[in-house]
mmCIF file of C-alpha atoms in Angstrom:
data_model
loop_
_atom_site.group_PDB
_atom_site.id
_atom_site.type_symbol
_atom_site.label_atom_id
_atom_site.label_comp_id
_atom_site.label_asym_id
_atom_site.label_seq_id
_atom_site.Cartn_x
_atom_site.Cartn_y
_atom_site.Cartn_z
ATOM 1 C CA UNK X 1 5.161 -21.027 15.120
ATOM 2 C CA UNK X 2 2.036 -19.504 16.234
ATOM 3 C CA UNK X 3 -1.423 -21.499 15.818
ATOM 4 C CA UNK X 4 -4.502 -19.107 15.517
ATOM 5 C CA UNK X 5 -7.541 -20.855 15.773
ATOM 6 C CA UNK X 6 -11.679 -19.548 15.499
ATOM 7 C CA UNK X 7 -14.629 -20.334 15.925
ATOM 8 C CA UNK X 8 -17.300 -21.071 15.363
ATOM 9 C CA UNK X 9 -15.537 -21.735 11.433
ATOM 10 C CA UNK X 10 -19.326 -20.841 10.589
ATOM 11 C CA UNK X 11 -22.408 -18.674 12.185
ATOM 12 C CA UNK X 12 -26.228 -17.926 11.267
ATOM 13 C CA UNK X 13 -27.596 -15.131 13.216
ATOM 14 C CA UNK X 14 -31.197 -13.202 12.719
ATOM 15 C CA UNK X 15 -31.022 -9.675 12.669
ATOM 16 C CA UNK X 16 -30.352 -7.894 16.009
ATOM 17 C CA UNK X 17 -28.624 -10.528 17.784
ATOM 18 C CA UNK X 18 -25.635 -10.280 19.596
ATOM 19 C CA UNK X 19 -22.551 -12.508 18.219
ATOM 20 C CA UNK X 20 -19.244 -13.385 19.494
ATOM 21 C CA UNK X 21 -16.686 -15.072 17.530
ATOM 22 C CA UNK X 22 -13.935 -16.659 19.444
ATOM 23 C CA UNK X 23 -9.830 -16.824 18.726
ATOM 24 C CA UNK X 24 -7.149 -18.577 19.708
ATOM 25 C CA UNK X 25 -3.771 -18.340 19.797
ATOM 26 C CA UNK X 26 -0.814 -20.275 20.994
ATOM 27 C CA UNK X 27 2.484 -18.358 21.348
ATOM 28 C CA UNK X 28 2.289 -14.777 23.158
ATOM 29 C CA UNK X 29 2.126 -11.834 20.666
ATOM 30 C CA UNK X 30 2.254 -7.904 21.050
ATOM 31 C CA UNK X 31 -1.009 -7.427 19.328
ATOM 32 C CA UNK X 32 -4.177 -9.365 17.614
ATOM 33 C CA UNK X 33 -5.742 -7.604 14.695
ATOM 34 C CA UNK X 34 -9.269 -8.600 13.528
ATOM 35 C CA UNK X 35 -10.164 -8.173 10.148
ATOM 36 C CA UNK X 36 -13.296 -8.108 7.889
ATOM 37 C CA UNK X 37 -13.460 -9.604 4.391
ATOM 38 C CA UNK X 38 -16.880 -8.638 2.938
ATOM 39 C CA UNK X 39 -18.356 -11.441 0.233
ATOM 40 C CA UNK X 40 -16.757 -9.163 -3.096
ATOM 41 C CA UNK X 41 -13.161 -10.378 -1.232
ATOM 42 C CA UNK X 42 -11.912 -6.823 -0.093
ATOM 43 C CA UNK X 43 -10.201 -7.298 3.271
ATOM 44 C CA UNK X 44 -10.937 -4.284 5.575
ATOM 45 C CA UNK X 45 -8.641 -3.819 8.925
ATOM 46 C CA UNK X 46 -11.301 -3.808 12.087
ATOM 47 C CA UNK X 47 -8.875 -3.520 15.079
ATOM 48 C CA UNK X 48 -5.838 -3.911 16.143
ATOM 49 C CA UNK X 49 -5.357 -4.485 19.817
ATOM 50 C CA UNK X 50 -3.098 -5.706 22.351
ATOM 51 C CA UNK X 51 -4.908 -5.450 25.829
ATOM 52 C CA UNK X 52 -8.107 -4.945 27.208
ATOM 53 C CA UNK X 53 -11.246 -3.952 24.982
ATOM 54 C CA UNK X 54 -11.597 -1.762 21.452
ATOM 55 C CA UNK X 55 -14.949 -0.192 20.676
ATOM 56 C CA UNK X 56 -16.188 0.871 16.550
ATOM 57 C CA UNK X 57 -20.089 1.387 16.728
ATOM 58 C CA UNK X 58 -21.390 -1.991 17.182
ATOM 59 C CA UNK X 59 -18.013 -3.777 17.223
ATOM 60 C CA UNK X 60 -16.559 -4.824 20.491
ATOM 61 C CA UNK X 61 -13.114 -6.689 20.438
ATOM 62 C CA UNK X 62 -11.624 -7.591 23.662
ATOM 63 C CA UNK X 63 -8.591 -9.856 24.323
ATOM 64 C CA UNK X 64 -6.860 -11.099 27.334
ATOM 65 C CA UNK X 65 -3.022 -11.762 27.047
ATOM 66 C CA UNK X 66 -2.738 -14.101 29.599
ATOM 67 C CA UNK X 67 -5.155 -16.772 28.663
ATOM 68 C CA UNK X 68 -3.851 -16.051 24.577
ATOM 69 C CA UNK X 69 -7.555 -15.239 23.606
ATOM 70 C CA UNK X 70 -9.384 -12.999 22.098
ATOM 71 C CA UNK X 71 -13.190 -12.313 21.087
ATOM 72 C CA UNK X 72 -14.967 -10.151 18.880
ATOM 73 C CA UNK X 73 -18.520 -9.061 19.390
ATOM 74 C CA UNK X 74 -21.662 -7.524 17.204
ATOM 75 C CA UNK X 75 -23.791 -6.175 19.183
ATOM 76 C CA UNK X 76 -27.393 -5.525 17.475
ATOM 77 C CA UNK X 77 -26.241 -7.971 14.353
ATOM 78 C CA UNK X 78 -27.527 -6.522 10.881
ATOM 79 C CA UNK X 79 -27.554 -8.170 7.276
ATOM 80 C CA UNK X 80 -25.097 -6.040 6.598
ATOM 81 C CA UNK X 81 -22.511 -7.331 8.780
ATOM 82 C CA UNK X 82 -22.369 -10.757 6.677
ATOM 83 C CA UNK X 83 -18.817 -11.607 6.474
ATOM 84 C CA UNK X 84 -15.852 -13.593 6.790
ATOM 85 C CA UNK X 85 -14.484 -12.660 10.451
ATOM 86 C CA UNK X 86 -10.859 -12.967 10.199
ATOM 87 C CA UNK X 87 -8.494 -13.406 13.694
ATOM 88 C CA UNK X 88 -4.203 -12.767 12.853
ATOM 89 C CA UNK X 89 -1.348 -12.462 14.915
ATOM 90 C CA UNK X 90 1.821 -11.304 14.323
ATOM 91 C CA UNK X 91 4.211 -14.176 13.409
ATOM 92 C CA UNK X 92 8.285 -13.766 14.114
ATOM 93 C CA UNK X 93 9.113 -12.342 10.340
ATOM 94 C CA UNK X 94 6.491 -9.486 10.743
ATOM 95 C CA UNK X 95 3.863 -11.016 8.579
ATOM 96 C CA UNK X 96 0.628 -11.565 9.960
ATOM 97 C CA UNK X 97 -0.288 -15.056 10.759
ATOM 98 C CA UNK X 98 -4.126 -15.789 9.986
ATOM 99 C CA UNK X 99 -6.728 -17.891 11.275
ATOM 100 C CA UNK X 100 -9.316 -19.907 9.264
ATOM 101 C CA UNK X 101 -12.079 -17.259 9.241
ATOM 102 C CA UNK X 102 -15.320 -17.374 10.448
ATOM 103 C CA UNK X 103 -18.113 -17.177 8.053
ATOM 104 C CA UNK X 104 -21.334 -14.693 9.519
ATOM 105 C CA UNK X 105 -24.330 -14.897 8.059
ATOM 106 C CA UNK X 106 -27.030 -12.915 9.089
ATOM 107 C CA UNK X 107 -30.597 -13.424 8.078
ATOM 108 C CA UNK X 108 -33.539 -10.270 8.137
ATOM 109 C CA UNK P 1 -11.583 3.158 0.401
ATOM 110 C CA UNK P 2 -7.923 1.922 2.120
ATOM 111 C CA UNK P 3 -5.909 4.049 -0.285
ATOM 112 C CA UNK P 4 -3.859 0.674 -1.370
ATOM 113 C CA UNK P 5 -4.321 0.006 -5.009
ATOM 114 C CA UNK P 6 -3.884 -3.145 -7.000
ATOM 115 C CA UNK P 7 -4.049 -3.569 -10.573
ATOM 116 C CA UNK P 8 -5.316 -5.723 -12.655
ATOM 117 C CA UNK P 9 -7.892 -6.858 -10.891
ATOM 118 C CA UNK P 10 -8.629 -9.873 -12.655
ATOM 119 C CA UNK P 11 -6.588 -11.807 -14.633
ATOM 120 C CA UNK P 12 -6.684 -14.711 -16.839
ATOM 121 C CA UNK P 13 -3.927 -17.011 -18.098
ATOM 122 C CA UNK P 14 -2.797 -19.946 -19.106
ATOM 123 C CA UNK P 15 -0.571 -22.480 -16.866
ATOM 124 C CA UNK P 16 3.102 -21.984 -18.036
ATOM 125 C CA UNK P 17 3.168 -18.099 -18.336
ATOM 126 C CA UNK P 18 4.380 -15.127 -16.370
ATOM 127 C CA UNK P 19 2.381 -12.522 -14.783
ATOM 128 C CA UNK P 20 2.970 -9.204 -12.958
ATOM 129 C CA UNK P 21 0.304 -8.050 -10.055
ATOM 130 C CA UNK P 22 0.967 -4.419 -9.401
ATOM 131 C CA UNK P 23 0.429 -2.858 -5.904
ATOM 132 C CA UNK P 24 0.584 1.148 -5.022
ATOM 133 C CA UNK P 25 0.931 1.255 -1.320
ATOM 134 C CA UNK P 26 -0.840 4.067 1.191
ATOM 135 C CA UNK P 27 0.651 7.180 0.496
ATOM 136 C CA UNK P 28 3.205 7.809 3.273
ATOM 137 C CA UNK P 29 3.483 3.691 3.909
ATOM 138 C CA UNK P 30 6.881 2.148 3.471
ATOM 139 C CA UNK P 31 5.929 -1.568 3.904
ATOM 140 C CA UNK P 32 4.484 -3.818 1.099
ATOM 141 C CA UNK P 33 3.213 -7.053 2.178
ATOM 142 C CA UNK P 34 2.228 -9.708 -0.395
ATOM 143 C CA UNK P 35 -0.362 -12.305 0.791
ATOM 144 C CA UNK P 36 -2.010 -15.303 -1.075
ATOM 145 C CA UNK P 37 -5.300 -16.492 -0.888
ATOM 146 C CA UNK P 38 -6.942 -19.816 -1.917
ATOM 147 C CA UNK P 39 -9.761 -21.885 -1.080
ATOM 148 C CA UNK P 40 -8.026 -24.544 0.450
ATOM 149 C CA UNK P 41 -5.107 -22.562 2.435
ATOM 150 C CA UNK P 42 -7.043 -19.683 2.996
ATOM 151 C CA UNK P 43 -4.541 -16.217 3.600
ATOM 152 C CA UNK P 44 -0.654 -16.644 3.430
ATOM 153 C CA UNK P 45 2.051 -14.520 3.905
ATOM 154 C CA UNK P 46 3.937 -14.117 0.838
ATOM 155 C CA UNK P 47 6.912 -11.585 1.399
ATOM 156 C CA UNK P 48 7.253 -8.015 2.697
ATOM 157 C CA UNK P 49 9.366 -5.428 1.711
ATOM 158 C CA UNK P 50 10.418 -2.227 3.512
ATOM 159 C CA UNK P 51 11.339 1.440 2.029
ATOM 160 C CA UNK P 52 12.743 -0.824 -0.929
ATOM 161 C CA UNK P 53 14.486 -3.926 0.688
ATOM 162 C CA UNK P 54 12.907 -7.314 1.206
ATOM 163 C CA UNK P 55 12.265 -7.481 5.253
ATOM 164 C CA UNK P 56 10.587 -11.282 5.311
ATOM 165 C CA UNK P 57 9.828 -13.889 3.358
ATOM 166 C CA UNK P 58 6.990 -16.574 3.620
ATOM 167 C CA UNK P 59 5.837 -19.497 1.740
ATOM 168 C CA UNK P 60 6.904 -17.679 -1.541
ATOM 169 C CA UNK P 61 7.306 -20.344 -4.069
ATOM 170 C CA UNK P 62 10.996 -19.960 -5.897
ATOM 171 C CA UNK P 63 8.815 -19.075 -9.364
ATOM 172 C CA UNK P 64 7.563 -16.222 -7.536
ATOM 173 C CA UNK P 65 9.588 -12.755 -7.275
ATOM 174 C CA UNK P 66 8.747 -9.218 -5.769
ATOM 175 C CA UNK P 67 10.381 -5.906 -5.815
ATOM 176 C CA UNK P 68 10.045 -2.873 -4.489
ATOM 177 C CA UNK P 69 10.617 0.372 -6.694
ATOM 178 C CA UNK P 70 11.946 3.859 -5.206
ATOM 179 C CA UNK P 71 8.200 5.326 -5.349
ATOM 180 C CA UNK P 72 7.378 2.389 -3.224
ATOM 181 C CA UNK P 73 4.748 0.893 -5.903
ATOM 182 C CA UNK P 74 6.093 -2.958 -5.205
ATOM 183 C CA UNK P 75 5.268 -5.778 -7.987
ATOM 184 C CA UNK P 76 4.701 -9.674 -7.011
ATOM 185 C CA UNK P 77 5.946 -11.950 -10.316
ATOM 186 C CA UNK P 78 4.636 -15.205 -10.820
ATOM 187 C CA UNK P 79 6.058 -17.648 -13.586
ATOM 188 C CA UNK P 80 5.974 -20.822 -15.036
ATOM 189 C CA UNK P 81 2.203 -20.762 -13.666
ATOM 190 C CA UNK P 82 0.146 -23.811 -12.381
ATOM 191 C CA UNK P 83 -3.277 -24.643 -11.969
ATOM 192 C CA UNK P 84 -3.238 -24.573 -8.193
ATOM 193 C CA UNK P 85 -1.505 -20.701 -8.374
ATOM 194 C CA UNK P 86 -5.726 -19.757 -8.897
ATOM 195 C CA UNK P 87 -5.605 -17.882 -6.069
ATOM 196 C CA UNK P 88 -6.762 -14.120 -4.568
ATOM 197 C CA UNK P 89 -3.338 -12.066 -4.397
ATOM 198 C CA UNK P 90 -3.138 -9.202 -1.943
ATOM 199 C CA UNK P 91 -1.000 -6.549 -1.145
ATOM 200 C CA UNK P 92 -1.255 -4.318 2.099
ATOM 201 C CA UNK P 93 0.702 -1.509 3.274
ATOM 202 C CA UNK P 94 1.345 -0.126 6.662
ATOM 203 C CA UNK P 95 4.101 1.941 8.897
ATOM 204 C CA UNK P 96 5.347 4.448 8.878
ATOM 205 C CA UNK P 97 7.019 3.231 12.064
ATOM 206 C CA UNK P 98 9.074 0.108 11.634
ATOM 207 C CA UNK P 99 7.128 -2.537 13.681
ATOM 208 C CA UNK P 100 5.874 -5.223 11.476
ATOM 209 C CA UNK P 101 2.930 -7.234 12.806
ATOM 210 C CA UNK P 102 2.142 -4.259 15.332
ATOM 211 C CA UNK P 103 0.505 -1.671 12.878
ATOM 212 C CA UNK P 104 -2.440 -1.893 11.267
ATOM 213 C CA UNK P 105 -1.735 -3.232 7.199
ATOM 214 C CA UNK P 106 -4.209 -2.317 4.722
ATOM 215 C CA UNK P 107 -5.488 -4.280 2.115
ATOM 216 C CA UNK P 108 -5.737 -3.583 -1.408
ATOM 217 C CA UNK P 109 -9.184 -4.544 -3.012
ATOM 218 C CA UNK P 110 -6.925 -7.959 -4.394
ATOM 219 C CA UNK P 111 -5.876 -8.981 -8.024
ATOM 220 C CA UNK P 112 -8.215 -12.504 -8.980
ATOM 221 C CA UNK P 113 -5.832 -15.225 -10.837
ATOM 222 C CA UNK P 114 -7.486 -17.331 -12.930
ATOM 223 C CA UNK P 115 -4.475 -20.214 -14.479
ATOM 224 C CA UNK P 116 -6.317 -22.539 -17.342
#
């Protein structure tokens, strides 16, 4: 069974700096998908990748199969952006298997 | 806007009783995926059903039931309710291709349970 860790599990940033949040996993997988769950509990997809680097405006995810690790960035961090971060992998039914979240807070 | 609805989207109850959480998937999507969602476990896989059949199941407790209806609207049943079923329910739909895990799901805005 696949293990997906994060971190940091929590993060305070100020406004315009650049964050990376960090995953883990531990069996190889086809493809990592990072998702956003905003503090009202909707879960919004972010990316779905399975080699090399995925740009959305001032989201960055990159991942590198070998080492079974992936990162997401924020470049230019707003208040906005507060968030759980959310790492998942695809586990052998189909489902996706999640990590722990990471929780982004960032200050004005 | 993901185009995956859920209704109700709060619900109180009391432990011991039966609720239905609806989902409407994507238009176009034939996968429904269930997924719980409490403090303590944080998200977990439920059960999935494709174009009407169940495809995988998780850590679906045997009180809880799904289905999925020819218009693809799927419904997750919960019964004999306990305290610790409190929880955020969530569908998501993907694929139109048949490749679990490698699409992109998306989430319906969630149904709250609230068992008192």
């Amino acid at each position: 069974k696949n293990e997906v860790e994060q971190s940091p599990q929590n993060l305070t940033a100020q406004e315009g700096e650049f964050i990376t949040i960090n995953c883990s996993y531990s069996v190889g997988i086809s493809a990592l998908h990072w998702l956003q769950q905003h503090p009202g509990g909707g879960i919004v997809s972010l990316f779905m990748l399975s080699s090399g680097k995925k740009k959305h405006g001032r989201l960055i995810a990159t991942i590198n199969i070998q080492e079974k690790h992936s990162s997401l960035h924020i470049t230019a961090s707003h208040p906005r952006d507060s968030a759980v971060y959310i790492c998942a992998v695809p586990g052998s039914q189909g489902n996706l298997i999640f990590g722990k979240g990471t929780k982004l807070s960032v200050k004005p | 806007d993901s185009g995956v609805t859920q209704t109700p989207k709060h619900l109180i109850t009391a432990t011991g009783q039966r609720v239905t959480l609806r989902c409407s998937p994507r238009s176009g999507d034939l996968s429904v995926y269930w997924y719980q969602q409490s403090l303590d476990q944080g998200l977990q896989f439920l059960i999935q059903y494709y174009n009407g059949e169940e495809r995988a199941k998780g850590n679906i407790l045997e009180r809880f039931s799904a289905q999925q209806f020819p218009d693809l609207h799927s419904e997750l049943n919960l019964s004999s309710l306990e305290l610790g079923d409190s929880a955020l329910y969530f569908c998501a739909s993907s694929g139109r291709f048949q490749r679990p895990g490698e699409e992109t799901q998306y989430f319906g805005p969630g149904t709250r349970l609230l068992v008192l």
